[in-house]
């Protein structure tokens, strides 16, 4: 059996090949090694996917692609956590950007963007990804992400910068005050996912002048700060993965066109495309 994981900061999609014709899906919380320790990751897997762990003896290969897995030391944290339960399996850990590239580009060159809870970008040459100067996280970066929109909504609400009717709607939905926000952002773990949880409100107000303006500002900031940092961005298709890109694909495509960006695939969950790529790659390697 082969197990593939696509992990963002909010959730992790797992897909297991049971046979040539059958797969099984599992879901756990996001397993970002920047925010979780090895023991915490191992505990989450056991508590949230016990049926998957029960199949450990039959799983021979694991391919994990995750947010926060961009350096060898972070790879090791996740790999060690996985080895706790799957000690007989070959384990590969890579960044979510590489998973994004495999799921969208395949073996073709292109620009790969993650626009979900957080945001990131890389150039894929058909084999490897090349990180730019991005991926600074929700405090310094994450332009156009769920976290970016969540921060904007909360600060506008608390500063009184929202239109009155939208402010009333937001208040009714979330019942926030300064103390609640400060506690969740500065005193509790996973502040990024907390902030991103408010981004769904953008869908409810995107037809208003305020909501549309916010949406455009966030997506354009991603285009200007991330995509256009590549001098030859106009030569390649730009692919997107993540809930924000998928939910606002119409607006994203329109703004990309306006800025001379060629759009390729826009997918919410790359796990199925990722599994297909891994299986095909393994098959080709066997034939060689």
Backbone as CSV, one residue per row, in Angstrom:
resi,resn,N_x,N_y,N_z,CA_x,CA_y,CA_z,C_x,C_y,C_z
1,UNK,0.825,-1.201,0.000,0.000,0.000,0.000,0.868,1.264,0.000
2,UNK,0.412,2.276,-0.726,1.096,3.563,-0.777,0.200,4.615,-0.145
3,UNK,0.773,5.411,0.751,0.040,6.463,1.441,0.605,7.818,1.038
4,UNK,-0.275,8.696,0.572,0.134,10.042,0.166,-0.604,11.052,1.034
5,UNK,0.107,12.094,1.466,-0.494,13.123,2.310,-0.234,14.504,1.729
6,UNK,-1.253,15.333,1.751,-1.131,16.747,1.392,-1.548,17.545,2.611
7,UNK,-0.581,18.206,3.242,-0.837,18.867,4.518,-0.664,20.375,4.428
8,UNK,-1.736,21.090,4.759,-1.659,22.531,4.914,-1.631,22.857,6.391
9,UNK,-1.781,24.116,6.723,-1.774,24.487,8.131,-3.096,24.153,8.810
10,UNK,-4.180,24.053,8.020,-5.493,23.783,8.601,-5.827,22.302,8.659
11,UNK,-5.508,21.577,7.579,-5.880,20.160,7.543,-4.912,19.370,6.693
12,UNK,-4.957,18.054,6.872,-4.142,17.139,6.076,-5.050,16.115,5.411
13,UNK,-4.968,16.038,4.081,-5.677,15.011,3.322,-4.738,13.831,3.122
14,UNK,-5.222,12.635,3.441,-4.458,11.399,3.265,-5.197,10.509,2.266
15,UNK,-4.459,9.883,1.365,-5.055,8.964,0.406,-4.209,7.695,0.357
16,UNK,-4.870,6.567,0.554,-4.189,5.276,0.634,-4.650,4.368,-0.497
17,UNK,-3.700,3.782,-1.207,-4.041,2.803,-2.248,-4.261,1.451,-1.585
18,UNK,-5.489,0.978,-1.624,-5.821,-0.329,-1.050,-5.592,-1.418,-2.093
19,UNK,-5.914,-1.093,-3.346,-5.693,-1.990,-4.483,-5.590,-1.129,-5.733
20,UNK,-5.478,-1.752,-6.881,-5.405,-1.006,-8.146,-6.665,-0.199,-8.390
21,UNK,-7.776,-0.650,-7.847,-9.058,-0.011,-8.113,-9.640,0.725,-6.893
22,UNK,-9.016,0.572,-5.743,-9.622,1.115,-4.526,-8.650,1.979,-3.736
23,UNK,-9.157,3.098,-3.251,-8.389,3.965,-2.360,-9.235,4.289,-1.125
24,UNK,-8.564,4.677,-0.063,-9.257,5.117,1.149,-8.744,6.485,1.544
25,UNK,-9.659,7.345,1.974,-9.299,8.711,2.362,-9.363,8.868,3.877
26,UNK,-8.463,9.687,4.381,-8.451,10.022,5.804,-8.217,11.523,5.937
27,UNK,-8.618,12.073,7.063,-8.473,13.507,7.286,-7.995,13.763,8.709
28,UNK,-6.960,14.578,8.827,-6.496,15.009,10.150,-6.277,16.521,10.112
29,UNK,-5.932,17.062,11.243,-5.578,18.479,11.311,-4.290,18.716,10.531
30,UNK,-4.010,19.967,10.229,-2.762,20.300,9.559,-1.575,19.927,10.435
31,UNK,-0.478,19.482,9.801,0.690,18.988,10.539,1.921,19.804,10.155
32,UNK,1.873,21.075,10.448,2.963,21.984,10.100,4.054,21.927,11.173
33,UNK,5.263,21.469,10.816,6.328,21.312,11.821,6.862,22.628,12.376
34,UNK,6.440,23.754,11.821,6.810,25.047,12.410,5.990,25.327,13.669
35,UNK,4.820,24.696,13.741,3.922,24.957,14.867,3.726,23.747,15.770
36,UNK,4.134,22.557,15.297,3.924,21.330,16.068,5.226,20.577,16.255
37,UNK,5.354,19.935,17.395,6.529,19.116,17.657,6.317,17.719,17.067
38,UNK,7.399,16.947,17.077,7.337,15.562,16.598,6.286,14.763,17.362
39,UNK,6.272,14.894,18.684,5.320,14.153,19.508,3.880,14.602,19.245
40,UNK,3.687,15.890,19.046,2.339,16.399,18.777,1.812,15.882,17.445
41,UNK,2.667,15.834,16.434,2.259,15.316,15.122,1.884,13.843,15.235
42,UNK,2.716,13.072,15.923,2.442,11.646,16.109,1.123,11.436,16.849
43,UNK,0.877,12.249,17.860,-0.364,12.125,18.638,-1.590,12.451,17.789
44,UNK,-1.508,13.507,16.999,-2.641,13.894,16.153,-2.983,12.784,15.169
45,UNK,-1.966,12.202,14.550,-2.198,11.117,13.589,-2.909,9.941,14.256
46,UNK,-2.433,9.556,15.435,-3.016,8.419,16.147,-4.448,8.702,16.589
47,UNK,-4.686,9.901,17.118,-6.008,10.229,17.648,-7.035,10.490,16.547
48,UNK,-6.605,11.076,15.446,-7.560,11.493,14.417,-7.670,10.515,13.243
49,UNK,-6.708,9.627,13.097,-6.784,8.641,12.016,-6.376,7.256,12.512
50,UNK,-7.055,6.737,13.537,-6.678,5.427,14.091,-6.837,4.288,13.086
51,UNK,-7.829,4.389,12.192,-8.032,3.340,11.188,-6.864,3.285,10.207
52,UNK,-6.276,4.447,9.946,-5.115,4.499,9.054,-3.899,3.884,9.749
53,UNK,-3.698,4.225,10.997,-2.568,3.691,11.763,-2.685,2.173,11.909
54,UNK,-3.920,1.689,11.986,-4.147,0.248,12.139,-3.648,-0.539,10.919
55,UNK,-3.485,0.142,9.789,-3.024,-0.504,8.563,-1.521,-0.363,8.366
56,UNK,-0.811,0.110,9.383,0.611,0.423,9.273,1.452,-0.728,8.726
57,UNK,1.165,-1.930,9.153,1.965,-3.086,8.730,1.868,-3.346,7.230
58,UNK,0.789,-2.864,6.604,0.578,-3.100,5.174,1.036,-1.936,4.302
59,UNK,1.409,-0.825,4.915,1.823,0.350,4.154,3.329,0.306,3.919
60,UNK,3.722,0.301,2.656,5.137,0.158,2.297,5.810,1.481,1.959
61,UNK,5.034,2.468,1.503,5.609,3.752,1.108,4.706,4.897,1.564
62,UNK,5.326,5.969,2.058,4.585,7.168,2.446,5.232,8.385,1.800
63,UNK,4.425,9.184,1.121,4.889,10.424,0.509,4.100,11.576,1.128
64,UNK,4.803,12.365,1.934,4.172,13.455,2.681,4.624,14.790,2.105
65,UNK,3.657,15.618,1.716,3.943,16.949,1.207,3.233,17.953,2.114
66,UNK,4.007,18.817,2.770,3.365,19.658,3.757,3.873,21.086,3.864
67,UNK,2.995,21.968,4.309,3.371,23.340,4.634,4.372,23.301,5.784
68,UNK,5.399,24.127,5.708,6.417,24.142,6.750,7.514,23.114,6.571
69,UNK,7.418,22.292,5.515,8.411,21.230,5.295,9.430,21.649,4.226
70,UNK,10.008,22.818,4.419,10.896,23.361,3.395,12.379,23.230,3.725
71,UNK,12.694,22.624,4.853,14.102,22.474,5.232,14.335,21.090,5.820
72,UNK,15.590,20.595,5.769,15.887,19.241,6.263,15.476,19.002,7.713
73,UNK,15.656,19.999,8.575,15.302,19.779,9.981,13.803,19.629,10.172
74,UNK,13.009,20.353,9.341,11.549,20.210,9.405,11.110,18.886,8.799
75,UNK,11.799,18.452,7.748,11.539,17.121,7.180,11.692,16.061,8.260
76,UNK,12.756,16.196,9.033,13.075,15.192,10.056,11.998,15.119,11.131
77,UNK,11.449,16.274,11.513,10.393,16.292,12.522,9.203,15.457,12.062
78,UNK,8.775,15.689,10.824,7.617,14.963,10.293,7.954,13.499,10.055
79,UNK,9.133,13.242,9.494,9.553,11.867,9.219,9.623,11.027,10.494
80,UNK,10.169,11.600,11.537,10.263,10.882,12.816,8.885,10.618,13.407
81,UNK,7.990,11.600,13.257,6.622,11.425,13.761,5.919,10.297,13.019
82,UNK,6.102,10.256,11.710,5.488,9.192,10.904,6.082,7.833,11.244
83,UNK,7.382,7.802,11.474,8.059,6.544,11.804,7.569,5.944,13.117
84,UNK,7.037,6.783,13.980,6.478,6.302,15.240,5.390,5.264,14.999
85,UNK,4.596,5.473,13.963,3.480,4.571,13.653,3.757,3.665,12.450
86,UNK,4.564,4.150,11.515,4.782,3.414,10.264,6.266,3.073,10.137
87,UNK,6.752,2.255,11.055,8.191,1.988,11.118,8.691,0.998,10.068
88,UNK,7.786,0.438,9.281,8.209,-0.491,8.221,8.168,0.159,6.842
89,UNK,7.697,1.387,6.773,7.492,2.051,5.489,8.661,2.945,5.087
90,UNK,8.877,3.030,3.785,9.776,4.048,3.244,9.041,5.378,3.350
91,UNK,9.686,6.401,3.901,9.019,7.685,4.137,9.756,8.813,3.426
92,UNK,9.013,9.575,2.636,9.548,10.746,1.949,8.757,11.969,2.388
93,UNK,9.466,13.021,2.803,8.814,14.254,3.232,9.326,15.416,2.385
94,UNK,8.409,16.160,1.789,8.767,17.326,0.975,7.781,18.451,1.242
95,UNK,8.057,19.605,0.667,7.215,20.776,0.888,5.900,20.667,0.121
96,UNK,4.902,21.407,0.588,3.621,21.452,-0.113,3.774,22.071,-1.494
97,UNK,4.793,22.899,-1.680,5.023,23.506,-2.996,5.423,22.455,-4.030
98,UNK,6.226,21.483,-3.619,6.595,20.413,-4.544,5.368,19.566,-4.864
99,UNK,4.552,19.315,-3.847,3.302,18.592,-4.086,2.400,19.349,-5.031
100,UNK,2.335,20.658,-4.867,1.562,21.519,-5.759,2.065,21.395,-7.189
101,UNK,3.390,21.392,-7.340,3.984,21.284,-8.681,3.666,19.947,-9.331
102,UNK,3.806,18.863,-8.566,3.507,17.543,-9.103,2.035,17.437,-9.524
103,UNK,1.153,17.989,-8.708,-0.288,17.871,-8.964,-0.754,18.723,-10.132
104,UNK,-0.072,19.828,-10.401,-0.530,20.750,-11.449,0.331,20.712,-12.703
105,UNK,1.642,20.766,-12.533,2.545,20.818,-13.693,2.883,19.444,-14.257
106,UNK,2.883,18.444,-13.390,3.343,17.138,-13.837,4.843,17.197,-14.063
107,UNK,5.249,17.109,-15.340,6.671,17.204,-15.687,6.955,18.441,-16.543
108,UNK,6.001,19.352,-16.607,6.192,20.569,-17.396,6.631,21.731,-16.516
109,UNK,7.324,22.685,-17.119,7.742,23.876,-16.384,6.526,24.749,-16.077
110,UNK,6.575,25.440,-14.956,5.477,26.326,-14.611,5.692,26.987,-13.259
111,UNK,4.816,27.920,-12.939,4.841,28.589,-11.644,3.731,27.996,-10.787
112,UNK,4.069,27.622,-9.582,3.117,26.950,-8.697,2.818,27.828,-7.489
113,UNK,1.543,28.058,-7.260,1.129,28.924,-6.155,0.226,28.172,-5.189
114,UNK,0.436,28.404,-3.912,-0.463,27.921,-2.875,-1.223,29.124,-2.338
115,UNK,-2.546,29.055,-2.406,-3.401,30.118,-1.882,-4.503,29.469,-1.051
116,UNK,-4.170,29.193,0.198,-5.130,28.579,1.104,-5.087,29.298,2.439
117,UNK,-4.889,28.560,3.518,-4.708,29.191,4.822,-3.556,30.187,4.761
118,UNK,-2.452,29.750,4.167,-1.310,30.619,3.904,-1.093,30.734,2.409
119,UNK,-0.032,31.420,2.003,0.276,31.516,0.575,1.770,31.336,0.364
120,UNK,2.116,30.844,-0.816,3.515,30.630,-1.166,3.603,30.451,-2.677
121,UNK,4.810,30.430,-3.183,5.008,30.320,-4.624,6.384,29.746,-4.914
122,UNK,6.510,29.056,-6.039,7.815,28.571,-6.484,7.786,28.383,-7.990
123,UNK,8.973,28.284,-8.572,9.088,27.946,-9.991,9.477,26.482,-10.097
124,UNK,8.814,25.762,-10.982,9.068,24.329,-11.177,9.659,24.130,-12.564
125,UNK,10.836,23.506,-12.642,11.519,23.335,-13.937,11.205,22.006,-14.613
126,UNK,10.220,21.296,-14.092,9.865,19.993,-14.642,10.349,18.851,-13.779
127,UNK,11.302,19.170,-12.871,11.832,18.161,-11.959,11.905,18.655,-10.520
128,UNK,12.370,19.887,-10.367,12.551,20.442,-9.028,11.925,21.827,-8.914
129,UNK,11.667,22.240,-7.672,11.147,23.578,-7.440,12.280,24.499,-6.996
130,UNK,12.107,25.768,-7.298,13.072,26.786,-6.899,12.328,27.854,-6.117
131,UNK,12.572,27.875,-4.825,11.890,28.843,-3.969,12.404,30.246,-4.237
132,UNK,11.488,31.206,-4.163,11.882,32.597,-4.270,12.111,33.164,-2.880
133,UNK,11.851,34.438,-2.724,12.051,35.081,-1.432,10.721,35.213,-0.699
134,UNK,9.904,34.173,-0.803,8.556,34.249,-0.262,8.354,33.220,0.844
135,UNK,7.097,32.943,1.167,6.830,31.987,2.231,7.262,32.501,3.587
136,UNK,6.996,33.787,3.857,7.423,34.398,5.119,6.455,34.153,6.269
137,UNK,5.361,33.425,6.011,4.433,33.105,7.080,3.419,34.196,7.335
138,UNK,2.495,33.909,8.245,1.333,34.792,8.409,1.650,36.130,9.073
139,UNK,2.769,36.227,9.785,3.121,37.504,10.407,3.706,38.466,9.379
140,UNK,4.606,37.967,8.526,5.317,38.832,7.590,4.828,38.735,6.146
141,UNK,4.141,37.646,5.813,3.753,37.448,4.415,2.343,36.918,4.262
142,UNK,2.233,35.789,3.542,0.935,35.145,3.287,-0.052,36.068,2.559
143,UNK,0.475,36.837,1.623,-0.379,37.749,0.857,-1.504,36.987,0.159
144,UNK,-2.718,37.528,0.214,-3.856,36.947,-0.482,-4.376,35.642,0.083
145,UNK,-3.877,35.239,1.241,-4.281,33.956,1.827,-5.493,34.114,2.726
146,UNK,-5.982,32.989,3.241,-7.073,33.034,4.205,-6.679,33.808,5.446
147,UNK,-5.429,33.652,5.869,-4.937,34.389,7.024,-4.906,35.892,6.754
148,UNK,-4.476,36.266,5.557,-4.418,37.691,5.164,-5.810,38.316,5.233
149,UNK,-6.798,37.622,4.669,-8.170,38.147,4.689,-8.735,38.163,6.104
150,UNK,-8.407,37.135,6.893,-8.879,37.096,8.270,-8.351,38.258,9.088
151,UNK,-7.054,38.542,8.940,-6.465,39.680,9.654,-7.127,40.989,9.245
152,UNK,-7.363,41.139,7.946,-7.971,42.370,7.441,-9.381,42.551,7.996
153,UNK,-10.161,41.485,7.994,-11.531,41.561,8.511,-11.553,41.909,9.999
154,UNK,-10.720,41.220,10.767,-10.712,41.438,12.215,-10.257,42.853,12.567
155,UNK,-9.178,43.295,11.940,-8.682,44.637,12.266,-9.670,45.716,11.826
156,UNK,-10.286,45.548,10.667,-11.294,46.523,10.229,-12.472,46.561,11.199
157,UNK,-12.869,45.374,11.672,-13.996,45.306,12.611,-13.644,45.975,13.939
158,UNK,-12.493,45.642,14.493,-12.108,46.185,15.787,-11.780,47.676,15.728
159,UNK,-11.255,48.141,14.586,-10.954,49.565,14.428,-12.179,50.390,14.008
160,UNK,-13.285,49.696,13.720,-14.481,50.397,13.289,-14.419,50.874,11.852
161,UNK,-13.639,50.184,11.029,-13.482,50.581,9.627,-14.374,49.818,8.661
162,UNK,-15.220,48.956,9.172,-16.177,48.228,8.330,-17.429,49.083,8.131
163,UNK,-18.071,48.976,6.947,-19.386,49.601,6.791,-20.332,49.062,7.866
164,UNK,-21.232,49.883,8.341,-22.068,49.531,9.494,-22.823,48.221,9.293
165,UNK,-23.472,48.042,8.155,-24.285,46.843,7.939,-23.427,45.574,7.910
166,UNK,-22.235,45.676,7.338,-21.334,44.527,7.288,-20.767,44.243,8.671
167,UNK,-20.480,45.307,9.414,-19.981,45.156,10.784,-21.004,44.440,11.655
168,UNK,-22.274,44.777,11.485,-23.340,44.136,12.252,-23.437,42.651,11.905
169,UNK,-23.314,42.364,10.628,-23.371,40.974,10.153,-22.182,40.176,10.682
170,UNK,-21.016,40.786,10.669,-19.802,40.130,11.151,-19.903,39.870,12.660
171,UNK,-20.410,40.859,13.378,-20.573,40.739,14.828,-21.546,39.625,15.182
172,UNK,-22.628,39.532,14.442,-23.632,38.499,14.686,-23.064,37.105,14.423
173,UNK,-22.185,37.016,13.429,-21.616,35.716,13.055,-20.527,35.255,14.023
174,UNK,-19.738,36.197,14.565,-18.548,35.791,15.316,-18.484,36.284,16.769
175,UNK,-19.251,37.290,17.126,-19.286,37.791,18.508,-17.879,38.054,19.053
176,UNK,-17.129,38.871,18.348,-15.755,39.144,18.726,-15.620,40.426,19.541
177,UNK,-14.576,40.439,20.353,-14.119,41.678,20.956,-12.596,41.604,21.033
178,UNK,-11.981,42.692,21.453,-10.516,42.766,21.476,-9.912,41.669,22.339
179,UNK,-10.501,41.402,23.490,-9.941,40.421,24.416,-9.935,39.018,23.817
180,UNK,-11.029,38.660,23.145,-11.121,37.339,22.523,-10.059,37.178,21.448
181,UNK,-9.922,38.201,20.623,-8.953,38.144,19.527,-7.527,38.068,20.065
182,UNK,-7.193,38.915,21.018,-5.844,38.920,21.588,-5.497,37.557,22.183
183,UNK,-6.446,36.963,22.879,-6.206,35.651,23.489,-5.934,34.586,22.443
184,UNK,-6.727,34.575,21.373,-6.575,33.549,20.335,-5.345,33.756,19.464
185,UNK,-4.961,35.003,19.261,-3.822,35.281,18.382,-2.490,35.206,19.128
186,UNK,-2.456,35.705,20.358,-1.182,35.826,21.068,-0.963,34.817,22.195
187,UNK,-2.025,34.149,22.631,-1.870,33.251,23.772,-2.169,31.785,23.455
188,UNK,-2.850,31.534,22.351,-3.179,30.159,21.981,-2.373,29.727,20.754
189,UNK,-2.198,28.406,20.566,-1.480,27.924,19.379,-2.316,28.070,18.113
190,UNK,-1.661,27.930,16.981,-2.306,27.938,15.660,-3.067,29.235,15.376
191,UNK,-2.416,30.355,15.636,-3.035,31.654,15.367,-3.347,31.819,13.887
192,UNK,-2.514,31.222,13.029,-2.740,31.359,11.584,-4.064,30.731,11.153
193,UNK,-4.368,29.547,11.666,-5.624,28.896,11.287,-6.816,29.601,11.922
194,UNK,-6.610,30.161,13.100,-7.682,30.952,13.724,-8.025,32.150,12.853
195,UNK,-7.027,32.875,12.415,-7.256,34.043,11.574,-7.897,33.642,10.238
196,UNK,-7.395,32.565,9.654,-7.908,32.125,8.357,-9.362,31.665,8.423
197,UNK,-9.822,31.265,9.607,-11.198,30.779,9.738,-12.232,31.867,9.416
198,UNK,-11.827,33.117,9.478,-12.751,34.217,9.192,-12.854,34.526,7.698
199,UNK,-11.955,33.950,6.912,-11.912,34.298,5.487,-13.160,33.866,4.731
200,UNK,-13.892,32.876,5.256,-15.117,32.449,4.575,-16.151,33.573,4.541
201,UNK,-16.006,34.535,5.434,-16.914,35.675,5.458,-16.778,36.513,4.188
202,UNK,-15.615,36.464,3.550,-15.397,37.219,2.308,-16.370,36.749,1.230
203,UNK,-16.658,35.439,1.212,-17.604,34.899,0.228,-18.998,35.498,0.406
204,UNK,-19.350,35.789,1.647,-20.673,36.319,1.945,-20.818,37.793,1.576
205,UNK,-19.703,38.503,1.485,-19.778,39.950,1.242,-19.079,40.386,-0.051
206,UNK,-18.659,39.416,-0.870,-17.849,39.784,-2.028,-18.613,40.588,-3.083
207,UNK,-19.943,40.577,-3.026,-20.718,41.382,-3.981,-20.890,42.824,-3.497
208,UNK,-20.488,43.106,-2.256,-20.546,44.474,-1.737,-19.284,45.215,-2.169
209,UNK,-19.346,46.537,-2.154,-18.175,47.328,-2.540,-17.000,47.055,-1.609
210,UNK,-17.297,46.967,-0.313,-16.249,46.704,0.673,-15.627,45.331,0.459
211,UNK,-16.456,44.300,0.326,-15.970,42.940,0.156,-15.209,42.750,-1.143
212,UNK,-15.737,43.317,-2.230,-15.071,43.190,-3.533,-13.713,43.872,-3.507
213,UNK,-13.662,45.055,-2.906,-12.408,45.797,-2.828,-11.365,45.023,-2.028
214,UNK,-11.792,44.409,-0.911,-10.872,43.616,-0.103,-10.346,42.419,-0.880
215,UNK,-11.242,41.740,-1.577,-10.860,40.563,-2.346,-9.844,40.924,-3.428
216,UNK,-10.130,41.983,-4.150,-9.220,42.433,-5.208,-7.867,42.832,-4.618
217,UNK,-7.887,43.575,-3.525,-6.633,44.012,-2.899,-5.762,42.829,-2.501
218,UNK,-6.378,41.800,-1.898,-5.616,40.648,-1.452,-5.020,39.856,-2.603
219,UNK,-5.812,39.606,-3.627,-5.335,38.819,-4.769,-4.301,39.587,-5.583
220,UNK,-4.517,40.884,-5.748,-3.551,41.700,-6.484,-2.230,41.791,-5.717
221,UNK,-2.311,41.878,-4.393,-1.070,41.906,-3.609,-0.283,40.620,-3.799
222,UNK,-0.992,39.478,-3.897,-0.293,38.210,-4.160,0.359,38.238,-5.546
223,UNK,-0.382,38.704,-6.541,0.143,38.764,-7.906,1.365,39.675,-7.981
224,UNK,1.246,40.857,-7.408,2.334,41.842,-7.480,3.548,41.410,-6.676
225,UNK,3.322,40.916,-5.460,4.427,40.579,-4.565,5.071,39.245,-4.899
226,UNK,4.267,38.281,-5.316,4.771,36.923,-5.537,5.004,36.584,-7.003
227,UNK,3.944,36.591,-7.798,4.076,36.149,-9.192,5.011,37.054,-9.988
228,UNK,4.837,38.347,-9.851,5.634,39.281,-10.650,7.075,39.403,-10.168
229,UNK,7.414,38.724,-9.096,8.816,38.716,-8.659,9.667,37.858,-9.586
230,UNK,9.017,37.022,-10.390,9.716,36.215,-11.384,9.762,36.994,-12.694
231,UNK,10.952,37.424,-13.144,11.064,38.275,-14.333,10.393,37.698,-15.574
232,UNK,10.357,36.372,-15.697,9.796,35.743,-16.898,8.454,35.071,-16.600
233,UNK,7.707,35.635,-15.625,6.422,35.034,-15.223,5.443,34.908,-16.390
234,UNK,5.526,35.839,-17.336,4.576,35.847,-18.451,4.816,34.705,-19.441
235,UNK,5.951,34.010,-19.327,6.275,32.928,-20.261,5.649,31.586,-19.859
236,UNK,5.245,31.476,-18.591,4.802,30.185,-18.083,3.379,30.249,-17.529
237,UNK,2.732,29.101,-17.533,1.423,29.019,-16.892,1.609,29.086,-15.382
238,UNK,0.676,29.746,-14.750,0.703,29.886,-13.303,-0.439,29.045,-12.723
239,UNK,-0.090,28.032,-11.958,-1.074,27.104,-11.393,-1.337,27.447,-9.933
240,UNK,-2.552,27.143,-9.487,-2.940,27.482,-8.114,-3.555,26.276,-7.405
241,UNK,-3.214,26.144,-6.134,-3.793,25.113,-5.278,-4.240,25.773,-3.977
242,UNK,-5.422,25.390,-3.496,-5.866,25.890,-2.200,-7.276,26.430,-2.198
243,UNK,-7.834,26.546,-1.013,-9.241,26.933,-0.858,-9.534,28.355,-1.324
244,UNK,-8.622,29.288,-1.090,-8.843,30.672,-1.515,-8.821,30.759,-3.040
245,UNK,-7.818,30.150,-3.655,-7.728,30.164,-5.121,-8.963,29.539,-5.748
246,UNK,-9.412,28.429,-5.178,-10.566,27.714,-5.736,-11.866,28.480,-5.511
247,UNK,-12.055,29.000,-4.317,-13.301,29.700,-3.978,-13.479,30.984,-4.778
248,UNK,-12.363,31.626,-5.090,-12.424,32.898,-5.815,-11.722,32.789,-7.167
249,UNK,-11.895,31.630,-7.809,-11.199,31.368,-9.073,-11.602,32.333,-10.182
250,UNK,-12.869,32.701,-10.215,-13.329,33.620,-11.258,-12.625,34.968,-11.134
251,UNK,-12.583,35.498,-9.928,-11.909,36.776,-9.692,-10.402,36.642,-9.920
252,UNK,-9.832,35.518,-9.507,-8.398,35.293,-9.660,-7.997,35.246,-11.132
253,UNK,-8.751,34.513,-11.926,-8.462,34.416,-13.361,-8.549,35.788,-14.020
254,UNK,-9.583,36.539,-13.684,-9.780,37.872,-14.249,-8.617,38.800,-13.908
255,UNK,-8.190,38.777,-12.649,-7.104,39.658,-12.222,-5.766,39.219,-12.814
256,UNK,-5.565,37.914,-12.929,-4.342,37.413,-13.560,-4.270,37.867,-15.018
257,UNK,-5.381,37.754,-15.720,-5.444,38.189,-17.119,-5.121,39.683,-17.229
258,UNK,-5.673,40.461,-16.313,-5.451,41.911,-16.295,-3.975,42.248,-16.085
259,UNK,-3.274,41.391,-15.345,-1.864,41.637,-15.041,-0.912,40.822,-15.927
260,UNK,-1.437,40.230,-16.988,-0.582,39.509,-17.923,-0.073,38.179,-17.425
261,UNK,-0.828,37.552,-16.516,-0.448,36.249,-15.965,-1.298,35.159,-16.608
262,UNK,-0.653,34.140,-17.164,-1.370,33.022,-17.788,-1.736,31.988,-16.713
263,UNK,-3.015,31.735,-16.554,-3.430,30.778,-15.534,-3.517,29.358,-16.094
264,UNK,-3.164,28.399,-15.262,-3.261,26.989,-15.619,-4.320,26.323,-14.770
265,UNK,-3.958,25.251,-14.082,-4.896,24.548,-13.211,-5.185,25.360,-11.954
266,UNK,-6.426,25.286,-11.491,-6.791,25.837,-10.192,-7.573,24.748,-9.470
267,UNK,-6.963,24.145,-8.468,-7.596,23.033,-7.772,-7.615,23.292,-6.270
268,UNK,-8.660,22.832,-5.636,-8.824,23.048,-4.197,-7.985,22.069,-3.397
269,UNK,-8.126,20.788,-3.729,-7.403,19.738,-3.013,-6.541,18.958,-4.010
270,UNK,-5.237,19.010,-3.905,-4.375,18.339,-4.893,-4.175,16.850,-4.667
271,UNK,-4.771,16.290,-3.621,-4.424,14.937,-3.201,-4.629,13.881,-4.288
272,UNK,-5.736,13.949,-5.036,-5.977,12.940,-6.073,-4.983,13.067,-7.223
273,UNK,-4.709,14.296,-7.652,-3.725,14.522,-8.718,-2.330,14.127,-8.247
274,UNK,-2.071,14.348,-6.977,-0.779,14.014,-6.390,-0.575,12.497,-6.354
275,UNK,-1.604,11.776,-5.945,-1.525,10.321,-5.932,-1.316,9.779,-7.349
276,UNK,-2.046,10.324,-8.317,-1.914,9.881,-9.706,-0.485,10.090,-10.204
277,UNK,0.108,11.223,-9.847,1.490,11.508,-10.260,2.457,10.514,-9.635
278,UNK,2.314,10.260,-8.331,3.215,9.339,-7.622,3.130,7.931,-8.217
279,UNK,1.909,7.468,-8.455,1.733,6.117,-9.005,2.329,6.006,-10.405
280,UNK,2.128,7.034,-11.219,2.668,7.014,-12.578,4.186,7.067,-12.548
281,UNK,4.723,7.894,-11.665,6.184,7.998,-11.543,6.794,6.677,-11.086
282,UNK,6.155,6.038,-10.125,6.646,4.745,-9.642,6.579,3.684,-10.732
283,UNK,5.515,3.733,-11.524,5.349,2.786,-12.625,6.436,2.975,-13.666
284,UNK,6.740,4.224,-13.996,7.784,4.517,-14.983,9.150,4.090,-14.477
285,UNK,9.386,4.270,-13.174,10.664,3.873,-12.586,10.824,2.368,-12.614
286,UNK,9.725,1.635,-12.412,9.753,0.166,-12.445,10.071,-0.335,-13.850
287,UNK,9.496,0.332,-14.853,9.714,-0.067,-16.242,11.145,0.134,-16.681
288,UNK,11.784,1.169,-16.097,13.174,1.437,-16.434,14.118,0.408,-15.803
